[in-house]
Coordinates of C-alpha atoms in Angstrom, one line a residue:
X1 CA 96.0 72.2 71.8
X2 CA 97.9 69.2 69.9
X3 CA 100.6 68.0 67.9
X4 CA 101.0 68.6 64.5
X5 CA 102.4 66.0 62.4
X6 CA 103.2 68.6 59.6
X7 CA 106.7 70.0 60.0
X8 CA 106.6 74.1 60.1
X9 CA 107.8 74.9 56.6
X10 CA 110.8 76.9 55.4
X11 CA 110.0 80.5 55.7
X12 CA 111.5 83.7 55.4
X13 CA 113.1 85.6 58.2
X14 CA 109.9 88.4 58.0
X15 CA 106.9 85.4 58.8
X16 CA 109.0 83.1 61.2
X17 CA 110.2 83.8 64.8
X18 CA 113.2 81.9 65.9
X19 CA 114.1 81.6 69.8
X20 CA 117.6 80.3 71.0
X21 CA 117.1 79.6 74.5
X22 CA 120.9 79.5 76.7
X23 CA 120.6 76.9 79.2
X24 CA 124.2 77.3 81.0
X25 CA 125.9 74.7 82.8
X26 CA 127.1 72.9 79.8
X27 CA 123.4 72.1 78.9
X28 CA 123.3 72.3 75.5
X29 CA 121.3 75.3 74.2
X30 CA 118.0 74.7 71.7
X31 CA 116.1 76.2 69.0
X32 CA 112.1 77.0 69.0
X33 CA 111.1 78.4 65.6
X34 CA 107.4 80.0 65.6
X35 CA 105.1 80.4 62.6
X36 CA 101.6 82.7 63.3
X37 CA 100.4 82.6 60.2
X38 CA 97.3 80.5 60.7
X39 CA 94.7 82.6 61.9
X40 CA 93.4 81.9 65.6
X41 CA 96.5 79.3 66.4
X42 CA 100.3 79.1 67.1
X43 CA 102.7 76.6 65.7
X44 CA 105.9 76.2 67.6
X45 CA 108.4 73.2 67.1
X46 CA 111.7 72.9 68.5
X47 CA 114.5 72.4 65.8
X48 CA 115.2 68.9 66.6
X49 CA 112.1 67.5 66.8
X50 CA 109.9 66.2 64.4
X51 CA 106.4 67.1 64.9
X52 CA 105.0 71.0 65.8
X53 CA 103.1 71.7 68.4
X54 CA 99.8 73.7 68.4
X55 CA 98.8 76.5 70.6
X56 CA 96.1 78.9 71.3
X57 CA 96.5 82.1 69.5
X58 CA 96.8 83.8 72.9
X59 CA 100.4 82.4 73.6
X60 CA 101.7 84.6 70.9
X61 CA 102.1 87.3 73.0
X62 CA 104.4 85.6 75.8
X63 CA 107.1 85.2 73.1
X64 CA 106.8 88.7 71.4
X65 CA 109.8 90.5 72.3
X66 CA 109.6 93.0 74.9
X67 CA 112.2 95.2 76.7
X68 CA 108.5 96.3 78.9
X69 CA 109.1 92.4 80.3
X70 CA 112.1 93.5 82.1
X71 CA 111.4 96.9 84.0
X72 CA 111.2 97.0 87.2
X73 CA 107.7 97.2 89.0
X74 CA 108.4 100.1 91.7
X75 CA 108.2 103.3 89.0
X76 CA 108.2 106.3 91.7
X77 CA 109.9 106.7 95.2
X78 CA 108.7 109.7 96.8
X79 CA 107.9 110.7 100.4
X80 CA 104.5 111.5 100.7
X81 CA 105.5 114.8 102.4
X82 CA 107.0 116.0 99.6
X83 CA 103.9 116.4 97.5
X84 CA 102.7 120.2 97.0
X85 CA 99.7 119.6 94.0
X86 CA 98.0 117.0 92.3
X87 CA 96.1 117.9 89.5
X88 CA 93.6 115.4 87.9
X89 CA 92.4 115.7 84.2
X90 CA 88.5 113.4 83.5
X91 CA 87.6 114.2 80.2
X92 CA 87.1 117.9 80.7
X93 CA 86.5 118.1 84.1
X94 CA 90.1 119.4 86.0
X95 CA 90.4 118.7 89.6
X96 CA 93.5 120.7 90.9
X97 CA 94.3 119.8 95.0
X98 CA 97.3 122.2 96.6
X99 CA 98.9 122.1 100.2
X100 CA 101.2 124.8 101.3
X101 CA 103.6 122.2 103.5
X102 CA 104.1 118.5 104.6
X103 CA 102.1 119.7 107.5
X104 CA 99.1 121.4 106.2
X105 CA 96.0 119.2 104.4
X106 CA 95.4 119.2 100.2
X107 CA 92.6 121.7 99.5
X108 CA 90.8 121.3 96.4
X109 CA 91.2 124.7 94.6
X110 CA 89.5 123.8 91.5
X111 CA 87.1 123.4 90.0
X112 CA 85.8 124.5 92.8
X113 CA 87.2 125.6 96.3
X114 CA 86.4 123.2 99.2
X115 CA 87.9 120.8 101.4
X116 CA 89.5 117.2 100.2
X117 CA 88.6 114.1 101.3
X118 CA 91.1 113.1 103.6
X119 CA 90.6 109.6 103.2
X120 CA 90.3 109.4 99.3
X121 CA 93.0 112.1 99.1
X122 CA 95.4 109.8 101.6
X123 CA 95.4 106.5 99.8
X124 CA 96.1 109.1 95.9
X125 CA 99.1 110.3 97.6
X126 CA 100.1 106.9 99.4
X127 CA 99.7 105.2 96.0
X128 CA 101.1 107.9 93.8
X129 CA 104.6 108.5 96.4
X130 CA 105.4 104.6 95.8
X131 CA 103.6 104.4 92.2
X132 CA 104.0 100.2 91.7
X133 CA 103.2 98.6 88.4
X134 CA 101.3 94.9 88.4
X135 CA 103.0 94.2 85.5
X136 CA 104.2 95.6 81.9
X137 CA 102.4 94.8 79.1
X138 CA 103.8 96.5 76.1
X139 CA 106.6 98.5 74.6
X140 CA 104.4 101.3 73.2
X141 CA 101.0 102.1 73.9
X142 CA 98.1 100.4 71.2
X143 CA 95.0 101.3 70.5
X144 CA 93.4 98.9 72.6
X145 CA 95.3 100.7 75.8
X146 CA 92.8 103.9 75.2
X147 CA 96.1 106.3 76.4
X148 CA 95.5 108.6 73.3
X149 CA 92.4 109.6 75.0
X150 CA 92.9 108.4 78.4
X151 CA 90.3 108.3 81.2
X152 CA 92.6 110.4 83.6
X153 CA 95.5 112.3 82.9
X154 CA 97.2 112.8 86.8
X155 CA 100.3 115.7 86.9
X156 CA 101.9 115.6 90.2
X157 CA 104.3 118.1 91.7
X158 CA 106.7 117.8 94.7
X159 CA 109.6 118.9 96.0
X160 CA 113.6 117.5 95.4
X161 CA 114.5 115.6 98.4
X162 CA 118.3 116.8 97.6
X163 CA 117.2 120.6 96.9
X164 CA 114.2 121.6 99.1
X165 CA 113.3 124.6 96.7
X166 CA 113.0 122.6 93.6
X167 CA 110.0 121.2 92.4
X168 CA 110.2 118.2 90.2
X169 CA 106.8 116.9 88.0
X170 CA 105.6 113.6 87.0
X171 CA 102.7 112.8 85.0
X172 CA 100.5 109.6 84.7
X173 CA 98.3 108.9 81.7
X174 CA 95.3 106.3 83.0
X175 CA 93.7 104.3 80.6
X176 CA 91.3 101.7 79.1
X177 CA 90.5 99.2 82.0
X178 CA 92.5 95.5 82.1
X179 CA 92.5 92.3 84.7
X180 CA 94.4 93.7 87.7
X181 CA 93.9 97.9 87.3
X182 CA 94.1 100.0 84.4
X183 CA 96.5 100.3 81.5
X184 CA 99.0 103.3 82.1
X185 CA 101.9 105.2 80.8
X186 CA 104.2 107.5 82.3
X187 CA 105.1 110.5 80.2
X188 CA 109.0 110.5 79.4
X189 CA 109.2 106.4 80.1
X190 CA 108.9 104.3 77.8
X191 CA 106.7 101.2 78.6
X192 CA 102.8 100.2 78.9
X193 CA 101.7 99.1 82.2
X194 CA 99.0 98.0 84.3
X195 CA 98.4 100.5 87.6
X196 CA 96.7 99.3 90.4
X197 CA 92.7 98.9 90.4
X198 CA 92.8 101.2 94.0
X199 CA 94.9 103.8 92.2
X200 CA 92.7 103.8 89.0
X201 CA 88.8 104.0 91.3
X202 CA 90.5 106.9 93.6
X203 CA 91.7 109.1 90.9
X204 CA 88.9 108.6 88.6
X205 CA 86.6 110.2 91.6
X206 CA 86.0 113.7 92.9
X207 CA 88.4 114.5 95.9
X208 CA 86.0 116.8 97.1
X209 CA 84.9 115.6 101.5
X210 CA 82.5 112.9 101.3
X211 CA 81.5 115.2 104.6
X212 CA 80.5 118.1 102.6
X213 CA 77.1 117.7 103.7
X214 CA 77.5 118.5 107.3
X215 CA 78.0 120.8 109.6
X216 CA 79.9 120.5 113.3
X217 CA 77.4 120.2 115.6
X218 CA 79.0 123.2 117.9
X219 CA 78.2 125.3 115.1
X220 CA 74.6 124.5 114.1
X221 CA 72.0 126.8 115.0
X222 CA 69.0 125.1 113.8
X223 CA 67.6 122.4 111.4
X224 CA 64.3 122.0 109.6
X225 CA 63.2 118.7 107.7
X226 CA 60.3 119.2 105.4
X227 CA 59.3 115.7 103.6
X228 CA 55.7 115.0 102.0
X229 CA 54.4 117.8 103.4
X230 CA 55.2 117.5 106.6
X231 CA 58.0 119.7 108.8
X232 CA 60.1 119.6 111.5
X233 CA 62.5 122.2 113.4
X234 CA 64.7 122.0 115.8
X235 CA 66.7 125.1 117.7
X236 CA 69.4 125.4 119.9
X237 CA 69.1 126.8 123.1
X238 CA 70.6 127.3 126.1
X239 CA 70.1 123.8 127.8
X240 CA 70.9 122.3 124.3
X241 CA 68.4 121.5 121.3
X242 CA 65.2 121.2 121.4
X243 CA 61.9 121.3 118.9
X244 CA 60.8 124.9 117.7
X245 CA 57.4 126.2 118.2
X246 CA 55.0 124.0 116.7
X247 CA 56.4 121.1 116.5
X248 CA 56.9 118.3 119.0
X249 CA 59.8 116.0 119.7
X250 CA 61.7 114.7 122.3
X251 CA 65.0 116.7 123.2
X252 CA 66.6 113.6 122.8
X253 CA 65.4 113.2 119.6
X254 CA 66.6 117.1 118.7
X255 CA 69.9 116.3 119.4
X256 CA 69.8 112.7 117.7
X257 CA 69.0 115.0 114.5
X258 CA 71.8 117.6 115.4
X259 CA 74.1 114.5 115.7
X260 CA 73.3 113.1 112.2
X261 CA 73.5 116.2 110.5
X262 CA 76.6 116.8 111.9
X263 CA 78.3 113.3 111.1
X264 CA 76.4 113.2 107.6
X265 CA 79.2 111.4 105.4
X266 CA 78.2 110.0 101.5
X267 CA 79.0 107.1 100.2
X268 CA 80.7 108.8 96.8
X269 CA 80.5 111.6 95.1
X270 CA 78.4 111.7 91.6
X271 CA 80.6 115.0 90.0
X272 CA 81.0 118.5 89.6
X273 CA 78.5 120.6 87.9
X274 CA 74.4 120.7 87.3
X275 CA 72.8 117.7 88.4
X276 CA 71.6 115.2 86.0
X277 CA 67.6 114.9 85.6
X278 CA 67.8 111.5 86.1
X279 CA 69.0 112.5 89.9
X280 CA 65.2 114.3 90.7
X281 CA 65.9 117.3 92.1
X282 CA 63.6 118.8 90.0
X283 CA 60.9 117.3 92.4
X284 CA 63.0 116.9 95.8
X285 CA 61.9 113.6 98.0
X286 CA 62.8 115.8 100.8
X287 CA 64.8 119.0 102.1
X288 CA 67.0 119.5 104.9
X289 CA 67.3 123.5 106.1
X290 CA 70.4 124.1 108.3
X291 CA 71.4 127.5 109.5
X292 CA 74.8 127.6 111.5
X293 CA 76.7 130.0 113.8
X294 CA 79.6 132.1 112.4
X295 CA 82.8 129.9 112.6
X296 CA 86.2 131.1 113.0
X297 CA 86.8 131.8 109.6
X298 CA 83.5 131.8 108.4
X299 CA 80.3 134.0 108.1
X300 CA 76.9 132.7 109.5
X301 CA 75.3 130.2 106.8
X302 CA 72.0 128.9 105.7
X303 CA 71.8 126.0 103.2
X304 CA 69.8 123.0 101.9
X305 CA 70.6 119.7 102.0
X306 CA 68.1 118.6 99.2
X307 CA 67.5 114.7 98.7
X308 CA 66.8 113.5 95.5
X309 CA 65.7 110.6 93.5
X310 CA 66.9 107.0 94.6
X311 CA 70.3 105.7 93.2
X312 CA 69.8 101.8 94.2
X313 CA 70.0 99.9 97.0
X314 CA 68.1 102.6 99.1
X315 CA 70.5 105.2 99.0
X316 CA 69.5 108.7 97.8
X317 CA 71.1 111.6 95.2
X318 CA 71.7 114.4 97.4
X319 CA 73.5 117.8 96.6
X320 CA 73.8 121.0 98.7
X321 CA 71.7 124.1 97.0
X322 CA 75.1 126.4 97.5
X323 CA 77.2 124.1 95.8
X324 CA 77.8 122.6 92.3
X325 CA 78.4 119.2 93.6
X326 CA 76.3 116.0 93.4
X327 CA 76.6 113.1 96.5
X328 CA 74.7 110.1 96.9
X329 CA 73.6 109.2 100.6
X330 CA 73.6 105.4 101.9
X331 CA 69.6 104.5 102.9
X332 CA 70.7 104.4 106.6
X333 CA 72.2 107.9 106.6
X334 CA 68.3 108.9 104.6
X335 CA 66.6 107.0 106.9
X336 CA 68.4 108.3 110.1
X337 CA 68.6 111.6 109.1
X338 CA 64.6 112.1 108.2
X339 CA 63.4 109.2 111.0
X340 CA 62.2 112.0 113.4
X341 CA 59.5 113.0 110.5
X342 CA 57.8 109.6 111.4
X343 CA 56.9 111.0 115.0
X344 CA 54.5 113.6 115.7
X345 CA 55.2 116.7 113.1
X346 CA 53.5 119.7 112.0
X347 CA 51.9 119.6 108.7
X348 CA 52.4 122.0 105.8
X349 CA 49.3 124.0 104.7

């Protein structure tokens, strides 16, 4: 900021930091003593010079001493075949994802059970197997770091590369948010650190499929839209699908909707549990009925697909009626999916 003409004054060890820096190659070495005592600046001036110099109070921290300066970056090496659970801790809300082998996919086994996101739930283990921080920031966590009551608490189990039939932990305390990520902690490591921003958004969403919503199209048996009063079905047949009695559309058009139903995928997922009224399912914009063939490992089904209020930028709250989950849908995957209502329909009386 400037120079200061004013010598730092003759203090005791407790209010003045001194710094010898070693320069090496018979470079003589120097003194830097520090004085913070005036609020909202920092006075540093080297030991032989005359005049201090003035900084921002910010600089303070680039000269507090810190072993966290010095850790290395890459925290955790695993292979990502090696992880068997991953169990995510928001608030209350516990989000526990299992596989049984390296081969087999991570099923969400609680709160509810459903399938994970494959997507969401590679880039958690990606990130997790070769845990980087962006950099250290403190020796001990501070209030400011929010890791007392952290935003995610994530306990991870694998398996010993040297000893197959050992599993070995690790958990990761996610907190307040920073430039760059999140603040985080390790348990059992000493050290505050920033983890990446990618890490931090995954793990602070539901794992549960963004695909939830659909249903493979070899498996659907008939769909029925019903929006402002108005209603359309579609069946399958033997020559493929095609509009139910009563209703007219295109057999192109019946499999269009089959299609969309079946590729359904939201854009996030809003949380386990009832839906918020502010989500309007309490008045549905519209309703999607779907009734499926039995699969291989499943029993014949009939569910809703019920579309709610708007959540911005044209995309829609949606949930299924059998399960305690809450999606949001983009506008093109609304507007796909109930575009056939805008053809020829059969009213509701």
């Amino acid at each position: 900021l400037r120079f200061d003409e004013e010598p730092l004054p003759t203090l005791d060890k407790e209010r003045l930091l001194t710094l010898r820096f070693e320069r090496g190659k018979d470079r003589p070495a120097y003194v830097v003593r520090v004085d913070t005592r005036r609020s909202g600046e920092f006075r540093a001036q080297r030991a032989d010079e005359p005049r201090a110099v003035v900084f921002a109070a910010e600089v303070a921290e680039l000269v507090e001493p810190s072993a966290a300066r010095f850790r290395r970056l890459d925290l955790v090496h695993i292979a990502e075949s090696e992880l068997r659970s991953i169990e995510l801790r928001r608030g209350s809300e516990v989000e526990r994802l299992t596989r049984a082998s390296a081969q087999s996919n991570f099923v969400i086994e609680a709160p509810i059970h459903a399938p994970a996101d494959s997507l969401a739930t590679g880039e958690l283990t990606r990130l997790l197997a070769s845990l980087q921080a962006e950099r250290f920031v403190a020796d001990a966590p501070r209030a400011e770091h929010a890791l007392s009551s952290p935003a995610a608490i994530i306990e991870v189990a694998y398996l010993d590369a040297d000893k197959p039939t050992t599993t070995k932990r690790f958990s990761l305390r996610i907190g307040a948010e920073t430039p760059g990520g999140r603040f985080a902690e390790l348990e059992g490591q000493a050290g505050v650190f920033v983890a990446n921003a990618q890490l931090a958004a995954v793990a602070l969403a539901p794992l549960i499929s963004r695909t939830s919503l659909a249903t493979p199209i070899d498996r659907i048996r008939s769909v029925e839209l019903a929006l402002g009063g108005k209603t359309l079905r579609i069946e399958r047949g033997a020559a493929g699908f095609a509009a139910a009695s009563g209703t007219a559309t295109s057999p192109e058009q019946a499999r269009s909707l089959a299609e969309r139903v079946s590729t359904l995928r939201a854009t996030r997922v809003t949380g386990y549990g009832p839906a918020g009224t502010e989500q309007g399912f309490a008045k549905p914009y519209a309703r999607v009925l779907v009734e499926t063939d039995a699969g291989q490992t499943s029993t014949p089904q009939r569910y809703a697909i019920v579309i709610g209020a708007e959540a911005g930028e044209g995309a829609r709250f949606a949930r299924r009626d059998d399960q305690q989950v809450g999606y949001v849908l983009s506008r093109n995957s609304v507007v796909g999916l109930l575009g056939p209502l805008t053809s020829t329909v059969q009213t509701s009386h």
